Tab-separated table of C-alpha atoms in Angstrom:
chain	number	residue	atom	x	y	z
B	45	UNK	CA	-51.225	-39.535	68.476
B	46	UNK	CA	-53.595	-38.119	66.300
B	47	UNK	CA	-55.864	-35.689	67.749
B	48	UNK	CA	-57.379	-32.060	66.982
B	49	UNK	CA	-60.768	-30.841	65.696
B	50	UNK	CA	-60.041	-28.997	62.740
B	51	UNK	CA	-60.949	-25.189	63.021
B	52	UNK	CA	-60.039	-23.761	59.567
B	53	UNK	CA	-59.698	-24.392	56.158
B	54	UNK	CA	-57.775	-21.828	53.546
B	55	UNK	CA	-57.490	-22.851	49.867
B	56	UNK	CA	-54.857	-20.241	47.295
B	57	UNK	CA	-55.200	-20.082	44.061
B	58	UNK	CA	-51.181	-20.346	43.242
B	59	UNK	CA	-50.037	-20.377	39.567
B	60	UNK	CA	-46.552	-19.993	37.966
B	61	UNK	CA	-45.914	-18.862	34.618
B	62	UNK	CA	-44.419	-21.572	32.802
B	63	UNK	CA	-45.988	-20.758	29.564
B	64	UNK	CA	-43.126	-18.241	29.044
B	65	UNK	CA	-40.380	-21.108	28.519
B	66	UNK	CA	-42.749	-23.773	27.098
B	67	UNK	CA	-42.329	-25.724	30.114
B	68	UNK	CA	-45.213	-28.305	30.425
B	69	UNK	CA	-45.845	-27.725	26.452
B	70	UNK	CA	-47.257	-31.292	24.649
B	71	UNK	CA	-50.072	-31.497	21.522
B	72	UNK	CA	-53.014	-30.607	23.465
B	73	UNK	CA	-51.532	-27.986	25.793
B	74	UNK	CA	-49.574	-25.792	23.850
B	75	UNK	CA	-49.344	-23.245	27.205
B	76	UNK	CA	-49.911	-24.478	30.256
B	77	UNK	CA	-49.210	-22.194	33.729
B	78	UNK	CA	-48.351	-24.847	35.977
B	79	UNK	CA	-50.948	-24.233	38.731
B	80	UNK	CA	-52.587	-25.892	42.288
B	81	UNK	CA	-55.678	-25.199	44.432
B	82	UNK	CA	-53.283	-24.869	47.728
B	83	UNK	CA	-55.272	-26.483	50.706
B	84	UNK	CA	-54.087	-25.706	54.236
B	85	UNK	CA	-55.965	-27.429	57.178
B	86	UNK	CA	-55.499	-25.877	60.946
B	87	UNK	CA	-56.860	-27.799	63.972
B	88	UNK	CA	-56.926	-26.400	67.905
B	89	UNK	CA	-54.630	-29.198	68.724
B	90	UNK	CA	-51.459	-27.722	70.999
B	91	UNK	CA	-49.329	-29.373	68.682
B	92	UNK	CA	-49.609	-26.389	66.401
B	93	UNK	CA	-49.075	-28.762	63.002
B	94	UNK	CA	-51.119	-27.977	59.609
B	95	UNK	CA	-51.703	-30.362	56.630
B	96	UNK	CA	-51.453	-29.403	53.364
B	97	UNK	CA	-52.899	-30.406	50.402
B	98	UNK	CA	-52.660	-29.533	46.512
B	99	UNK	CA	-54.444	-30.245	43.433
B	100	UNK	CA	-52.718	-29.637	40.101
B	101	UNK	CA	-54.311	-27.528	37.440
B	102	UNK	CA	-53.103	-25.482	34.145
B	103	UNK	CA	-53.603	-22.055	34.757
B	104	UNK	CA	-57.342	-21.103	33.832
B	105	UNK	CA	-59.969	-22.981	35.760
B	106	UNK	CA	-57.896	-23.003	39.358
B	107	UNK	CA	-60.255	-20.590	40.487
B	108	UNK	CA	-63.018	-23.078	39.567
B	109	UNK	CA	-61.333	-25.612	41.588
B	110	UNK	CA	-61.379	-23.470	44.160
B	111	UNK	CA	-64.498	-22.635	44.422
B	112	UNK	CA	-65.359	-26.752	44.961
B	113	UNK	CA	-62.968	-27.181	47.824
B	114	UNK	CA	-64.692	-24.273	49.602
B	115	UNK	CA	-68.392	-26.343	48.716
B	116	UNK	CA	-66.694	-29.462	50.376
B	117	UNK	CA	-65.288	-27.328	53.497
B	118	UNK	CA	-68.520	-28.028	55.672
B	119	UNK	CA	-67.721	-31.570	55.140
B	120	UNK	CA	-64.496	-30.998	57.422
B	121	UNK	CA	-64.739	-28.437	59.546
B	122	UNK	CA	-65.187	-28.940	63.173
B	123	UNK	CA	-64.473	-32.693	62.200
B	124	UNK	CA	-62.372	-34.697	64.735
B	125	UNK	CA	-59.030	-35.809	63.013
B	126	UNK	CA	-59.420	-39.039	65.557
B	127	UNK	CA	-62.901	-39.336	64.019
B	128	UNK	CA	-62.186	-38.968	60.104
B	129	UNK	CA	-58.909	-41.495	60.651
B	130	UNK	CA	-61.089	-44.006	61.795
B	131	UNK	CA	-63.724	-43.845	59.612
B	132	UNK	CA	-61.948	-43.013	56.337
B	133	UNK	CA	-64.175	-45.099	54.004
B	134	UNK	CA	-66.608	-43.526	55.617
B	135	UNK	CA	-65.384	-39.742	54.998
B	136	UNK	CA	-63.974	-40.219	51.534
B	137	UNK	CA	-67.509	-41.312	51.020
B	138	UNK	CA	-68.987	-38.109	52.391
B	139	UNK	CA	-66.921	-35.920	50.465
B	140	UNK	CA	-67.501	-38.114	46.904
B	141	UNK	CA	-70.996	-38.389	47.285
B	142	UNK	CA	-72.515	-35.256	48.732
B	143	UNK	CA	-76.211	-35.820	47.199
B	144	UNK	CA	-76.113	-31.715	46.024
B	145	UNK	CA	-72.722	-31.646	44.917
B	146	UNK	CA	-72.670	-35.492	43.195
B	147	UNK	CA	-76.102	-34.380	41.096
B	148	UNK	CA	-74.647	-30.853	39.537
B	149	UNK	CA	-71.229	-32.631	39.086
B	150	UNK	CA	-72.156	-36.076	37.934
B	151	UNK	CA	-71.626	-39.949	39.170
B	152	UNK	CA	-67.902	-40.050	40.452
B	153	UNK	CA	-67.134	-36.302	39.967
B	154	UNK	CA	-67.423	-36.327	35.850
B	155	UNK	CA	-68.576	-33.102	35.797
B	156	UNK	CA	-65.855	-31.010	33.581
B	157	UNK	CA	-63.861	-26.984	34.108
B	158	UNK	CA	-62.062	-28.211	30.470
B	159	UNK	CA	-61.363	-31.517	29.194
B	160	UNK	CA	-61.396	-34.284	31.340
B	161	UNK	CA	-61.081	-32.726	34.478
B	162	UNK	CA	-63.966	-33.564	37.360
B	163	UNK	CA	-63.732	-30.381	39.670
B	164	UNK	CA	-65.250	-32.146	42.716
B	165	UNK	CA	-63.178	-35.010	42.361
B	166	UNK	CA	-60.041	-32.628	41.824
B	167	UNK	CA	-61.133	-30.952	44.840
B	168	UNK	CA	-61.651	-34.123	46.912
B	169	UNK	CA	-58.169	-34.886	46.103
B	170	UNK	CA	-56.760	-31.122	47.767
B	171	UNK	CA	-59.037	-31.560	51.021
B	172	UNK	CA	-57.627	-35.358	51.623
B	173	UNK	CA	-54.186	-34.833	50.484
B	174	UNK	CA	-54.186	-32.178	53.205
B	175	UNK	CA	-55.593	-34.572	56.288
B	176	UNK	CA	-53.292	-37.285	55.303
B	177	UNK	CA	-50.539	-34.749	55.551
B	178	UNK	CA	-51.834	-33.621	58.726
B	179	UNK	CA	-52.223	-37.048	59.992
B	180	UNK	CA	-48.860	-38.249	58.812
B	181	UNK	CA	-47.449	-35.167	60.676
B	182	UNK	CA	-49.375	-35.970	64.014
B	183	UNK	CA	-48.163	-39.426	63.627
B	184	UNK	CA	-44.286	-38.377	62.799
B	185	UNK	CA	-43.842	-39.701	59.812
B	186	UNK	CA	-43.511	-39.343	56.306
B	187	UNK	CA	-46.935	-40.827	54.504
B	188	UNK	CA	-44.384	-43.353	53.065
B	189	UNK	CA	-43.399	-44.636	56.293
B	190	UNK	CA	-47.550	-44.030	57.644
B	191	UNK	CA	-49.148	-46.282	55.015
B	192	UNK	CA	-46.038	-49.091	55.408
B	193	UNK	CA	-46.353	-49.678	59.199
B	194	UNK	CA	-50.153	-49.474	59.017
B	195	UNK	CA	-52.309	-52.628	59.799
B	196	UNK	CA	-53.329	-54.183	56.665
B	197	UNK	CA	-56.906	-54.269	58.090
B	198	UNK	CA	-56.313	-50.213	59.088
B	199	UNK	CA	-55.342	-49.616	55.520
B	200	UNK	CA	-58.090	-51.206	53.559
B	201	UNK	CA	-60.391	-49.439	56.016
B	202	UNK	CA	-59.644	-46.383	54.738
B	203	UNK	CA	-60.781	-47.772	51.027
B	204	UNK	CA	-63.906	-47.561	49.430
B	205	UNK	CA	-64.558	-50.764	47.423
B	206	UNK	CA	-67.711	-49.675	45.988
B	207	UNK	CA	-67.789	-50.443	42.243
B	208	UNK	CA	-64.625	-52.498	41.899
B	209	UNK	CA	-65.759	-55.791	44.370
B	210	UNK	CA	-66.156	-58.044	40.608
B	211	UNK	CA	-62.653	-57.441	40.506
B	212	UNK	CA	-61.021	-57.275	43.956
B	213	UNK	CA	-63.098	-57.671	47.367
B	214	UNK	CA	-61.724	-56.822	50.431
B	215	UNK	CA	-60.780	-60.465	51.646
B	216	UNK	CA	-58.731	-60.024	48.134
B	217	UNK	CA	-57.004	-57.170	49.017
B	218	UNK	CA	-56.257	-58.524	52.526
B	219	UNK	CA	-54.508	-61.183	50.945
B	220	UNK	CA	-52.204	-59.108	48.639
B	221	UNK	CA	-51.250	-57.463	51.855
B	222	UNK	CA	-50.569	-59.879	53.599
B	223	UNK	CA	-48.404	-61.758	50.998
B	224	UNK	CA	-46.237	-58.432	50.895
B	225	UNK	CA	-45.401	-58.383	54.444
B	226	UNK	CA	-42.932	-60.858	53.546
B	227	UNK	CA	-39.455	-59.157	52.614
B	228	UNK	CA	-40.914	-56.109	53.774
B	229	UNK	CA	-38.246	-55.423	56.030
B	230	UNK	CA	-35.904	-55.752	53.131
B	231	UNK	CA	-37.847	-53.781	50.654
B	232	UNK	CA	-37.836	-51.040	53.103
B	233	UNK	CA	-34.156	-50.851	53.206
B	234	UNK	CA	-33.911	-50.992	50.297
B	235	UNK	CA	-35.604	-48.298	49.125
B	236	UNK	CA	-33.970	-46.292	51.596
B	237	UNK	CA	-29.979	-46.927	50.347
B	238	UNK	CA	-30.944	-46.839	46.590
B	239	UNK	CA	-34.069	-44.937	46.219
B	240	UNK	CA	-36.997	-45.743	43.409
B	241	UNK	CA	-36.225	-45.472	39.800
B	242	UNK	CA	-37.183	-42.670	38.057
B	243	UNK	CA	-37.706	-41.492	34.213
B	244	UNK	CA	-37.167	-37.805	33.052
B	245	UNK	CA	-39.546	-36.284	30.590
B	246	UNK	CA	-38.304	-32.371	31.115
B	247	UNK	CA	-35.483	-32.682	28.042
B	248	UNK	CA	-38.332	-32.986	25.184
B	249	UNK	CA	-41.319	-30.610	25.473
B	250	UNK	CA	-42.991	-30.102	22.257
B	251	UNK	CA	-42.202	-26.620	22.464
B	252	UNK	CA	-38.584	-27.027	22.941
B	253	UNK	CA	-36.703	-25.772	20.364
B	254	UNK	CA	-34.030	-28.413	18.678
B	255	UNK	CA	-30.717	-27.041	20.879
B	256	UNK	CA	-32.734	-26.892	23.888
B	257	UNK	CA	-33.834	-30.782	23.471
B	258	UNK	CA	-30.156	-31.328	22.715
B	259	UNK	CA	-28.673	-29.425	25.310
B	260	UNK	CA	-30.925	-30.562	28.200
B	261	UNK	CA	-30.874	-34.564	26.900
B	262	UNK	CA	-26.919	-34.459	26.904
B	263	UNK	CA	-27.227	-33.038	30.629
B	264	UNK	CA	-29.240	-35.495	31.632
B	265	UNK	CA	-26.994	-38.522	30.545
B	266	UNK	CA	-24.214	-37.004	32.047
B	267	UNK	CA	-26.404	-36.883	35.392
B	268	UNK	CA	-27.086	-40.478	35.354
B	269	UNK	CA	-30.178	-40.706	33.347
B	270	UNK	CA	-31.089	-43.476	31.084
B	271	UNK	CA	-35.230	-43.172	31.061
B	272	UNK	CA	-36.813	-40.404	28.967
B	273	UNK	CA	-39.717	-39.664	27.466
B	274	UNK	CA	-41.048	-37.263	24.302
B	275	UNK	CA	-44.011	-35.484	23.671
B	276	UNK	CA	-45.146	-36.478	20.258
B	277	UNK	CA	-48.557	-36.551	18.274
B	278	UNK	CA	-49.059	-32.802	16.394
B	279	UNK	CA	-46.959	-33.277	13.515
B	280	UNK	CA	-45.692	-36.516	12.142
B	281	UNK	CA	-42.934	-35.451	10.296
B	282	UNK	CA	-41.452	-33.286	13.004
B	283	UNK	CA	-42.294	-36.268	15.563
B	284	UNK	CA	-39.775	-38.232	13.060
B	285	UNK	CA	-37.471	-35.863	13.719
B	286	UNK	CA	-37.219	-34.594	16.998
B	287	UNK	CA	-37.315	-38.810	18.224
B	288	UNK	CA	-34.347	-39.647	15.476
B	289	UNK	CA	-32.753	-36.406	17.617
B	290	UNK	CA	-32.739	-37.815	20.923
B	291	UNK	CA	-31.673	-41.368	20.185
B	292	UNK	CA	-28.886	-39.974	18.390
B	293	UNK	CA	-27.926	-38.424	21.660
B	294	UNK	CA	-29.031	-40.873	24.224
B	295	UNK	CA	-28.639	-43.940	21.911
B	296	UNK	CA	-29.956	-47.291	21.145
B	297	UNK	CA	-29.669	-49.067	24.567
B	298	UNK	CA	-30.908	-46.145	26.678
B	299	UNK	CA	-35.168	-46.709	27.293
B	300	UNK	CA	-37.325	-44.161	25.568
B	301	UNK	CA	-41.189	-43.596	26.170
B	302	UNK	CA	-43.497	-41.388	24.256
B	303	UNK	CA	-46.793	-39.030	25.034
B	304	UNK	CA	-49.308	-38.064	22.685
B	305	UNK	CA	-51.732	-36.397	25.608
B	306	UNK	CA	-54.649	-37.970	23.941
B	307	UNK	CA	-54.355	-36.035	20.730
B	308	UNK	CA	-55.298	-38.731	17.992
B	309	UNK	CA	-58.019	-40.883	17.113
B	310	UNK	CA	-58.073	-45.108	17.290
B	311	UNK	CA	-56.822	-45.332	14.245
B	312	UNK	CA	-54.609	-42.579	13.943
B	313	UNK	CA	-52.347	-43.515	16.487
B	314	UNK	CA	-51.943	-46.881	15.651
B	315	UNK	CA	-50.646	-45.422	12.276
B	316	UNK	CA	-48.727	-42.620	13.889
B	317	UNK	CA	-46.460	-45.150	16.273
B	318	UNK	CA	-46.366	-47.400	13.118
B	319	UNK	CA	-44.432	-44.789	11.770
B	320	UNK	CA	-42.783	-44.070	14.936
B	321	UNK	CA	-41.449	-48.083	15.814
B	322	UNK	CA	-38.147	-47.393	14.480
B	323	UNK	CA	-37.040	-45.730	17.777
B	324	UNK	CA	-38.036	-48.707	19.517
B	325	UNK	CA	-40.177	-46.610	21.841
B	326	UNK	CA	-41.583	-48.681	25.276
B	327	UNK	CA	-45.072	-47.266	25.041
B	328	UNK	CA	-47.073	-44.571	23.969
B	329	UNK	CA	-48.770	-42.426	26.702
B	330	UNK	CA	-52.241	-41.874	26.336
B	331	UNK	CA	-52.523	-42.067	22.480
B	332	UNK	CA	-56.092	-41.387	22.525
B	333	UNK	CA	-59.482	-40.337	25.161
B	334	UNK	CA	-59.003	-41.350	28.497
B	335	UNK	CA	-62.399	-42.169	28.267
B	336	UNK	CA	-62.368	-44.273	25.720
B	337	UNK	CA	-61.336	-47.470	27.357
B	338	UNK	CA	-62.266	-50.244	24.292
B	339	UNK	CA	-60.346	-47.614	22.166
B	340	UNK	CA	-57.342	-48.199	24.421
B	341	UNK	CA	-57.909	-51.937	23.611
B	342	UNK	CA	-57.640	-51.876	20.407
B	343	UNK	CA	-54.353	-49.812	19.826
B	344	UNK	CA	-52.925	-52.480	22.724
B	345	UNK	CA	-53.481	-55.087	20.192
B	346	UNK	CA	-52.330	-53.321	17.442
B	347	UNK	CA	-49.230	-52.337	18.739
B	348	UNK	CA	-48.632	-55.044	20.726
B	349	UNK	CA	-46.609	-57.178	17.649
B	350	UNK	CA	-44.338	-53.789	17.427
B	351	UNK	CA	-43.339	-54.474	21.204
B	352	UNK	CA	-45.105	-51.039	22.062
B	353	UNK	CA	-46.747	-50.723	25.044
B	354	UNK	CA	-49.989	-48.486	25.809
B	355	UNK	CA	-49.791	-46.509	29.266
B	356	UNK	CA	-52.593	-44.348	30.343
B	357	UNK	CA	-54.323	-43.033	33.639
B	358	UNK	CA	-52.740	-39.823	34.324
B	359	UNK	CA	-56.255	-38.209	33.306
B	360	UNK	CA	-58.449	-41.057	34.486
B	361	UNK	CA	-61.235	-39.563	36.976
B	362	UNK	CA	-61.968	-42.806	39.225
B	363	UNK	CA	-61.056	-46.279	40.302
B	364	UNK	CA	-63.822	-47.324	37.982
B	365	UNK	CA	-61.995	-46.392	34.639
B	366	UNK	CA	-58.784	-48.165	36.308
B	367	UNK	CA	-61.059	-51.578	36.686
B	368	UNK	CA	-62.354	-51.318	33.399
B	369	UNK	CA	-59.116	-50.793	31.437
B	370	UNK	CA	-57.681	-53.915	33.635
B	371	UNK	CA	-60.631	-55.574	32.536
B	372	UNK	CA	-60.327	-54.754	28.545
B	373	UNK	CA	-56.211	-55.477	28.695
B	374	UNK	CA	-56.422	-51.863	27.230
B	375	UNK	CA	-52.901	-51.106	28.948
B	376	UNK	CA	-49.745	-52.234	29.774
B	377	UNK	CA	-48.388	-49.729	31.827
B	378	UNK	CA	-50.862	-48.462	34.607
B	379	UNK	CA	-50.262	-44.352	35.642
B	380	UNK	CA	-51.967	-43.087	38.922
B	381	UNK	CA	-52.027	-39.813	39.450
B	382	UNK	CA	-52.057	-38.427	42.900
B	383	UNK	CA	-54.261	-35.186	42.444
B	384	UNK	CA	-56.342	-36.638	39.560
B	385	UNK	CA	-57.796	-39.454	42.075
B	386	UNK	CA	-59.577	-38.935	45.438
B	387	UNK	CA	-56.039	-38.807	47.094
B	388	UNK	CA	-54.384	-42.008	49.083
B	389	UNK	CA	-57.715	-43.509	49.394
B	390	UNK	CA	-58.566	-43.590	46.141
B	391	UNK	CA	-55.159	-44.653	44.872
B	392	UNK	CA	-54.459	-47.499	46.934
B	393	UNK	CA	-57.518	-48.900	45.799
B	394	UNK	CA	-55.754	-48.897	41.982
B	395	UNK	CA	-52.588	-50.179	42.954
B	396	UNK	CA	-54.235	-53.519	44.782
B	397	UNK	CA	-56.002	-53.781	41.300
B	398	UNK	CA	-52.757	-53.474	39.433
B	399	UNK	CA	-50.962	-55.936	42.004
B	400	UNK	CA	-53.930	-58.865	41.056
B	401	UNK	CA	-53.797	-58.375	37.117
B	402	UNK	CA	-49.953	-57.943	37.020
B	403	UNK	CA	-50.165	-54.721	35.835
B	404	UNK	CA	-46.859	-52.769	36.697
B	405	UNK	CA	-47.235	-48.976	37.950
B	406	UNK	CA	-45.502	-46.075	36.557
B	407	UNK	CA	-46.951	-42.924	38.062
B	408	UNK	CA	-47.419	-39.570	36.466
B	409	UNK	CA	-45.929	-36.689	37.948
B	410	UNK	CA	-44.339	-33.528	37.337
B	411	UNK	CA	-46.174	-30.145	37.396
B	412	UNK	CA	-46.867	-28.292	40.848
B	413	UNK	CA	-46.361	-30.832	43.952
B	414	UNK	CA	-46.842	-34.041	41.435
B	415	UNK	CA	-43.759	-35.494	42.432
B	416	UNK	CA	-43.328	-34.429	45.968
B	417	UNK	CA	-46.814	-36.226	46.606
B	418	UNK	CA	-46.270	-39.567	43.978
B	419	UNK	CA	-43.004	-40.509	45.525
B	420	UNK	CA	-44.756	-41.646	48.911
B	421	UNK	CA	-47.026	-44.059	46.479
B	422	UNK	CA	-44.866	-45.764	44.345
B	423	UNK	CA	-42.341	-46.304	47.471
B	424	UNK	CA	-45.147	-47.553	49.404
B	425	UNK	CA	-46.107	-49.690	46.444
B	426	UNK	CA	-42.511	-51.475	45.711
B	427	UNK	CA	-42.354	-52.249	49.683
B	428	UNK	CA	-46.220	-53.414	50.777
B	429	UNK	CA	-47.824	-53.915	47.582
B	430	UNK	CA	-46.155	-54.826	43.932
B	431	UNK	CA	-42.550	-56.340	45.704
B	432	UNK	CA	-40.529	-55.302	42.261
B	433	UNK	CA	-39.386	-52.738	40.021
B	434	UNK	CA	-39.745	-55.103	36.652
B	435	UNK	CA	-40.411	-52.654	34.345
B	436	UNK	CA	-41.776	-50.107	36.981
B	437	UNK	CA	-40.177	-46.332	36.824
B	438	UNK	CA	-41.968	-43.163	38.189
B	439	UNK	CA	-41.712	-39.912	36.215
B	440	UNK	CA	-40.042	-36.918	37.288
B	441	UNK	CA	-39.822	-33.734	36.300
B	442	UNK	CA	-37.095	-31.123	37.205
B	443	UNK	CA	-39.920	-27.840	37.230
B	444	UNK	CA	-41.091	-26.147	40.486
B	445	UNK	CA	-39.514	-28.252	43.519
B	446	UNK	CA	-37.693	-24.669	44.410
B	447	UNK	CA	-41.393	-23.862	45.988
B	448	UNK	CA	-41.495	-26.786	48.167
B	449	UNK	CA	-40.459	-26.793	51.894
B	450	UNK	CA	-39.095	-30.169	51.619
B	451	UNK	CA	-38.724	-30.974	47.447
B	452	UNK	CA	-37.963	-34.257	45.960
B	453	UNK	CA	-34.866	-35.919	46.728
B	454	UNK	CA	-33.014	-37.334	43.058
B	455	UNK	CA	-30.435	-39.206	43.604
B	456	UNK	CA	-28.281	-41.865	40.855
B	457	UNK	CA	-31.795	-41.210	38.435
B	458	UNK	CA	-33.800	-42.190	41.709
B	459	UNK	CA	-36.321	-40.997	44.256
B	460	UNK	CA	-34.959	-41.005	47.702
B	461	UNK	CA	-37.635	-41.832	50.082
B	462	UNK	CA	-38.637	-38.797	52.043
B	463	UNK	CA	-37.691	-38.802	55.565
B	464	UNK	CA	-39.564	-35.763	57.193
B	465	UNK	CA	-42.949	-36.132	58.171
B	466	UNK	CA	-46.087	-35.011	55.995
B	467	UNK	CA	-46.810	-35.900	52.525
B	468	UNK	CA	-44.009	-33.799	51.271
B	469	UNK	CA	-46.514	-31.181	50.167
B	470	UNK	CA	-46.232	-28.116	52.099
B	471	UNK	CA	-44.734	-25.063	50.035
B	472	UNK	CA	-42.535	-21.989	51.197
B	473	UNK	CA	-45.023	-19.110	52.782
B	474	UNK	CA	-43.322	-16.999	50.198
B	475	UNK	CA	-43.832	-18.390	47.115
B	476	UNK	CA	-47.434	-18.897	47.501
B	477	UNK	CA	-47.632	-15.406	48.684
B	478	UNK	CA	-45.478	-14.418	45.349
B	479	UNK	CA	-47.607	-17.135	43.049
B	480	UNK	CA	-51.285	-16.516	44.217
B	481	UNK	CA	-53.695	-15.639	41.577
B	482	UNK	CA	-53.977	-12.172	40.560
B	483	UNK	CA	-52.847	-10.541	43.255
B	484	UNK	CA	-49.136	-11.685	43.760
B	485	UNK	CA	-46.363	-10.185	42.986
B	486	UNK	CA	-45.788	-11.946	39.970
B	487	UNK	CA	-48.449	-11.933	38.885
B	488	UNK	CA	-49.661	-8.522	39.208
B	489	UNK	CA	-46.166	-7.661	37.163
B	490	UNK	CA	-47.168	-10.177	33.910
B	491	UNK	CA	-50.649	-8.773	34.253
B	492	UNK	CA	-49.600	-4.788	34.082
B	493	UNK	CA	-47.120	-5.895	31.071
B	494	UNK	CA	-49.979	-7.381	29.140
B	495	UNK	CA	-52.461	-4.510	29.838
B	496	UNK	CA	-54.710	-6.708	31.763
């Protein structure tokens, strides 16, 4: 039963130092911290339950992010759980379209902390991941489970199809829904005897040295693996390399993906994964601006005779930039993300659009919470939405789960579908207490070391 008005909201600025190892390390960030604006909601419900919510960030700018979640907090305090729940369009709307906040920070959230992030919309994502924690919670379930038994009409409620109705209208949507109530049943059980298959992309960091990359690739094969991906795109030569390196180890039959993290230009990377065909790669991960959608198009074409594919949307701010690069055929390989994105709402919006243009989804993840939250998605997905796993794998990264009450479940090279309730996203008392930004015990340590 969902009930509560909700009293208190608390946002942590929690960071981890994975710049030390390299961890995270691709072409255009050479050191990231692995970071999240921590969102805990409280309600005066007897029940006693919180919902928690995370957006992922890098390191500098958390505090930025943090500073928006506390501008949206009037937008949710004293609220009624009952009455956000069943008015969701309604409330995503309110907290994406604040007339202050949407003219300092642009149409859809554009405004930036760095490249291509929207703070707002980053926020947004924190504040709703948290109530649809707390809702799933209330309701006993994990959001999996919540967004599977939901009424089709209950679930499109809670989307906002502003902006995307010359593509997919409501009635539309309706219909993919219902079409995937059939087999449901056995979709469900699947999922829940062999889990949702899963890619690795923690053996090849860019700043892995060449017997790390080894060591970790050979680990992972003899764990079950037969997905990964590379980070590629700052030096060609070295890019040559490091891929001829990991075939060796994984060979020719295993699938291998690669990332440039929007380091080159248009034509630049179609001559970079000219060069790079030979290792038969699946696709190349946002090769250029996530911006630049007709940009997007034109490498598709290019590398299309290669047998490369083009995946993107892992930095793409809004549903909008999903429509239009369905629209241009700019991708073959559609990433949500499920910080980057106004949270469920926002999301399930892209995956009906993938489901009517045949587009299969293959989620980004990784960093702080990325996979705990993403797993509930794609599993929701495979069972109400797309009905297969053709060419559909979700990324996973082995980084961070430690800090998570309940972390990811891997299992055969698969995500096993969460069975407590929440959104998976709650993390140990401790570690945030350890983690939080500068006062923690970490990192008051690293700071005193560097004379800061």
């Amino acid at each position: 039963m969902v009930q509560g008005r909700i009293s208190r909201l608390s946002v942590h600025d929690v960071r981890f130092p994975t710049s030390l190892g390299a961890h995270g390390s691709d072409a255009m960030h050479t050191d990231p911290d692995y970071s999240a604006a921590y969102v805990v909601l409280e309600t005066d419900a007897e029940d006693g339950l919180k919902g928690h919510g995370i957006t992922f960030t890098l390191g500098k700018g958390t505090e930025v992010v943090v500073c928006a979640v506390n501008a949206l907090a009037h937008h949710v305090l004293n609220k009624d759980l009952r009455d956000i729940v069943d008015d969701f369009r309604g409330f995503y709307r309110q907290l994406t379209s604040d007339g202050q906040l949407r003219w300092i920070t642009g149409d859809l959230k554009r405004q930036q902390i760095g490249p291509e992030k929207g703070v707002v919309h980053l926020a947004t994502a924190a504040v709703l991941n948290a109530v649809w924690d707390l809702w799933a919670k209330q309701e006993r379930k994990p959001l999996w489970k919540l967004l599977v038994d939901m009424d089709p009409r209950m679930l499109l409620s809670c989307i906002d199809f502003r902006y995307i109705t010359d593509i997919l209208t409501e009635e539309e949507a309706y219909e993919i829904l219902q079409k995937g109530q059939v087999g449901k049943k056995e979709r469900e059980e699947q999922m829940l005897m062999h889990g949702y298959p899963a890619y690795t992309t923690s053996c090849a960091w860019l700043g892995y040295s060449d017997d790390t990359l080894k060591q970790l690739c050979m680990e992972a094969l003899k764990s079950g693996w037969t997905r990964f991906k590379v980070k590629v795109g700052a030096d060609l030569q070295d890019d040559i390399r490091r891929c001829r390196l990991i075939r060796d180890i994984i060979g020719p039959e295993k699938t291998l993906m690669m990332d440039a993290n929007q380091r080159w230009d248009v034509p630049e990377a179609v001559e970079w994964m000219s060069k790079l065909a030979e290792f038969k790669p699946l696709w190349i991960e946002e090769p250029t601006s996530p911006d630049d959608i007709l940009g997007h198009a034109t490498i598709s074409e290019a590398l299309a005779p290669l047998g490369i594919g083009v995946a993107t949307g892992e930095q793409c701010h809004n549903r909008v930039i999903f429509k239009q690069l369905l629209q241009a055929k700019a991708l073959q390989f559609l990433q949500i993300d499920s910080c980057r994105l106004g949270s469920v709402n926002e999301n399930l919006s892209v995956l009906l659009m993938a489901k009517k243009f045949g587009i299969p989804v293959c989620p980004h993840a990784g960093g702080v919470g990325l996979c705990e939250l993403v797993q509930h998605l794609i599993i929701f997905d495979f069972i109400s939405v797309s009905a297969s796993l053709t060419n559909r794998m979700c990324e996973y990264v082995d980084h961070l789960h430690e800090h998570f009450k309940y972390p990811v479940i891997i299992k055969n090279a698969s995500y096993m579908p969460p069975k407590e309730a929440g959104y998976s996203t709650e993390m140990k008392e401790e570690s945030v207490k350890k983690h939080q930004y500068p006062d923690g015990e970490v990192w008051k340590k690293l700071l005193a070391a560097q004379g800061n």
